[in-house]
Each structure stands twice: as structure tokens, then as C-alpha cells.
Amino acid sequence: TTMIDDQNSEIVNASQVSTANELVNQLPDGSSSMTIPLSKNRQKKLAKRERAQQAKRERKQREKEARIAKAIAEGRDLEAEEKFRIERTLAGDSKRRKQLVWDTEKLPIVQSNFEICLDCNFEHLMTDREIASLGSQIRYCYAYNKRAKFPCRFTVTNLSGKTLQHLQG
């Protein structure tokens, strides 16, 4: 059977809707619960989302085919390029290049710039949720500082206990 989506005037296959119903009604362990019928509005939204995802997959496939066709028209050897890319990834060229940029350009800036120091000595006053949030913020600050145009010295003191475990895990 088919349904008509009034909002977009498209025909929606009922199997898509039932598949969406099954996905929504699955329990965390993977088993299905009793099927609870979804509202028409929810069914329409799920069908619309599925159509959008399918259109995205098709668009990406067309773009990939266009890139391949362009490369072939330019006379490039795609297999050799892919092999070279894999070799460079395995050899760690990107990491070495980033480290070279850090050592030559950014390290002198860091040494002449100011320092930010985070004191994590107040862990005993924090809840687990706050500790997790602190770990995320420290990671974000470190990453942002690494790629900043003018990085600074970044130090975290008294890092121990749950905060350290959260950062390591």
C-alpha cells in the first residue's frame, strides 16, 4: 500500500514507514518492543528524512563519479594516486609536516607569548558531570591553542583523580 504525503504531494511507500516504525521501537539491547503506531505527522517526518538521506547518498555518488570522470579526462592514474595517498598516510607524512610547522613557526611565538594556567585542584568540590565537562573544555582549549595563529603556553596543574582518568579515557 502507499500513502500520499500531503505536505510534499509525494507518494510514500508503506514499507518505508513500517521500517521507520521498527527503528523507533527498538530497545537498547536490539530486540523489538511491541510496535506502537506512530502518528501520521511522525511517519511523514521519518519518510521525509529517509528521502533526504537517500538524495544525499545519490548526490555524493554523482559527485564522486564526476571527480573520477574529470581525473580520467585529465589523464591521471587514479590507482597510483590512491596507492600514494595510502603510503603517505601510513608513513605519517601529515603528522611530520604539522610537527615541522609547529617547531619552526609556532614554537617561537609560544615562547614569547603569555601563559594560561588551569588549576584542577578543586576536583573534590565538583560533581562527576562537572568533571566530565572540565575534561572536554581542557581538550577543546588544547586543540584550539594548537591550531591558533598565535598560540600561547598552556599549562594544567594538579591534574589527578577523575579529571586525569577522564582525559586519558
Short mmCIF file of C-alpha atoms in Angstrom, two decimals:
data_model
loop_
_atom_site.label_atom_id
_atom_site.label_comp_id
_atom_site.label_asym_id
_atom_site.label_seq_id
_atom_site.Cartn_x
_atom_site.Cartn_y
_atom_site.Cartn_z
CA THR A 1 0.00 0.00 0.00
CA THR A 2 1.03 3.57 -0.46
CA MET A 3 0.41 6.79 1.39
CA ILE A 4 0.24 10.28 -0.01
CA ASP A 5 2.34 12.85 1.76
CA ASP A 6 0.03 15.90 1.68
CA GLN A 7 2.77 18.36 2.52
CA ASN A 8 5.01 17.46 -0.40
CA SER A 9 2.45 15.71 -2.62
CA GLU A 10 4.62 12.66 -2.94
CA ILE A 11 3.75 9.01 -2.74
CA VAL A 12 5.42 7.30 0.22
CA ASN A 13 5.86 3.55 0.21
CA ALA A 14 4.29 1.96 3.28
CA SER A 15 7.32 -0.32 3.74
CA GLN A 16 9.46 2.77 4.36
CA VAL A 17 7.09 3.89 7.09
CA SER A 18 6.95 0.46 8.73
CA THR A 19 10.76 0.26 8.61
CA ALA A 20 10.92 3.62 10.33
CA ASN A 21 8.41 2.39 12.93
CA GLU A 22 10.60 -0.62 13.66
CA LEU A 23 13.70 1.54 14.07
CA VAL A 24 11.99 3.82 16.53
CA ASN A 25 10.57 0.98 18.60
CA GLN A 26 13.80 -0.99 19.09
CA LEU A 27 15.09 -1.45 22.61
CA PRO A 28 18.75 -0.72 23.52
CA ASP A 29 19.59 -4.45 23.50
CA GLY A 30 18.48 -4.67 19.86
CA SER A 31 15.19 -6.51 20.42
CA SER A 32 11.92 -5.01 19.28
CA SER A 33 9.26 -3.89 21.66
CA MET A 34 5.55 -4.05 20.94
CA THR A 35 5.02 -1.89 17.91
CA ILE A 36 3.47 1.37 18.96
CA PRO A 37 1.84 3.07 16.00
CA LEU A 38 3.35 6.42 15.14
CA SER A 39 1.28 9.46 14.38
CA LYS A 40 0.79 10.43 10.75
CA ASN A 41 2.91 13.51 11.31
CA ARG A 42 5.79 11.44 12.74
CA GLN A 43 5.50 8.93 9.90
CA LYS A 44 5.69 11.75 7.37
CA LYS A 45 8.75 13.22 9.08
CA LEU A 46 10.52 9.86 9.09
CA ALA A 47 9.70 9.28 5.43
CA LYS A 48 10.93 12.78 4.58
CA ARG A 49 14.17 12.18 6.48
CA GLU A 50 14.70 8.89 4.64
CA ARG A 51 14.13 10.60 1.27
CA ALA A 52 16.62 13.33 2.22
CA GLN A 53 19.23 10.75 3.24
CA GLN A 54 18.71 8.83 0.01
CA ALA A 55 19.05 12.05 -2.03
CA LYS A 56 22.27 12.85 -0.16
CA ARG A 57 23.71 9.40 -0.90
CA GLU A 58 22.82 9.76 -4.58
CA ARG A 59 24.32 13.28 -4.76
CA LYS A 60 27.57 12.11 -3.16
CA GLN A 61 27.75 9.20 -5.61
CA ARG A 62 27.21 11.58 -8.58
CA GLU A 63 29.93 13.93 -7.25
CA LYS A 64 32.34 11.02 -6.83
CA GLU A 65 31.65 9.83 -10.37
CA ALA A 66 32.18 13.38 -11.68
CA ARG A 67 35.55 13.63 -9.86
CA ILE A 68 36.62 10.29 -11.31
CA ALA A 69 35.50 11.30 -14.83
CA LYS A 70 37.40 14.60 -14.51
CA ALA A 71 40.54 12.81 -13.35
CA ILE A 72 40.33 10.35 -16.24
CA ALA A 73 39.78 13.23 -18.69
CA GLU A 74 42.93 14.87 -17.30
CA GLY A 75 44.81 11.63 -17.87
CA ARG A 76 45.60 10.96 -14.20
CA ASP A 77 46.34 7.46 -12.91
CA LEU A 78 43.78 7.02 -10.13
CA GLU A 79 45.18 3.74 -8.83
CA ALA A 80 48.67 5.22 -8.47
CA GLU A 81 47.26 8.30 -6.71
CA GLU A 82 45.29 6.18 -4.24
CA LYS A 83 48.33 3.98 -3.57
CA PHE A 84 50.48 7.09 -3.00
CA ARG A 85 47.86 8.57 -0.63
CA ILE A 86 47.72 5.36 1.42
CA GLU A 87 51.53 5.16 1.61
CA ARG A 88 51.76 8.77 2.81
CA THR A 89 49.09 8.16 5.44
CA LEU A 90 50.83 5.05 6.73
CA ALA A 91 54.21 6.78 6.70
CA GLY A 92 52.85 9.64 8.83
CA ASP A 93 53.82 12.45 6.43
CA SER A 94 50.95 14.67 7.57
CA LYS A 95 51.92 14.39 11.24
CA ARG A 96 55.57 15.13 10.45
CA ARG A 97 54.58 18.17 8.38
CA LYS A 98 52.35 19.50 11.18
CA GLN A 99 55.13 18.95 13.72
CA LEU A 100 57.62 20.77 11.46
CA VAL A 101 55.25 23.75 11.17
CA TRP A 102 54.81 23.75 14.95
CA ASP A 103 58.56 23.58 15.60
CA THR A 104 59.58 26.21 13.05
CA GLU A 105 56.70 28.71 13.14
CA LYS A 106 54.59 28.35 16.24
CA LEU A 107 57.05 27.35 18.94
CA PRO A 108 58.91 30.70 18.80
CA ILE A 109 55.56 32.50 19.16
CA VAL A 110 54.63 30.35 22.15
CA GLN A 111 57.92 31.03 23.88
CA SER A 112 57.49 34.80 23.51
CA ASN A 113 53.78 34.86 24.34
CA PHE A 114 51.88 34.73 27.62
CA GLU A 115 50.90 31.60 29.55
CA ILE A 116 47.50 30.25 30.57
CA CYS A 117 47.44 28.02 33.63
CA LEU A 118 44.43 25.91 34.66
CA ASP A 119 44.39 24.73 38.27
CA CYS A 120 42.45 21.47 38.71
CA ASN A 121 42.99 21.34 42.47
CA PHE A 122 39.25 21.82 43.15
CA GLU A 123 38.17 18.42 41.83
CA HIS A 124 36.84 17.34 45.23
CA LEU A 125 34.24 20.13 45.05
CA MET A 126 32.97 19.09 41.61
CA THR A 127 30.31 16.61 40.55
CA ASP A 128 31.06 13.86 38.02
CA ARG A 129 29.21 15.80 35.36
CA GLU A 130 31.28 18.93 36.03
CA ILE A 131 34.49 16.87 35.90
CA ALA A 132 33.46 15.43 32.53
CA SER A 133 32.68 18.94 31.29
CA LEU A 134 36.05 20.19 32.56
CA GLY A 135 37.82 17.40 30.67
CA SER A 136 36.01 18.34 27.46
CA GLN A 137 36.88 22.01 27.95
CA ILE A 138 40.56 21.20 28.53
CA ARG A 139 40.64 19.11 25.35
CA TYR A 140 38.95 21.90 23.39
CA CYS A 141 41.35 24.56 24.71
CA TYR A 142 44.38 22.41 23.91
CA ALA A 143 43.19 21.68 20.36
CA TYR A 144 42.23 25.29 19.69
CA ASN A 145 45.56 26.54 21.02
CA LYS A 146 47.44 24.05 18.79
CA ARG A 147 45.84 25.41 15.62
CA ALA A 148 45.68 29.08 16.65
CA LYS A 149 47.62 31.60 14.60
CA PHE A 150 49.26 32.93 17.76
CA PRO A 151 49.31 30.10 20.31
CA CYS A 152 50.28 30.57 23.94
CA ARG A 153 51.79 28.36 26.62
CA PHE A 154 49.03 26.21 28.07
CA THR A 155 49.58 24.50 31.42
CA VAL A 156 47.24 22.36 33.52
CA THR A 157 48.28 21.91 37.15
CA ASN A 158 47.18 19.48 39.89
CA LEU A 159 45.70 17.15 37.29
CA SER A 160 44.83 13.91 39.05
CA GLY A 161 41.98 11.62 40.02
CA LYS A 162 38.81 11.57 37.97
CA THR A 163 39.83 14.50 35.77
CA LEU A 164 43.01 12.73 34.69
CA GLN A 165 41.10 9.48 34.10
CA HIS A 166 38.54 11.37 32.00
CA LEU A 167 41.27 12.95 29.88
CA GLN A 168 43.08 9.64 29.38
CA GLY A 169 39.97 7.61 28.62
#
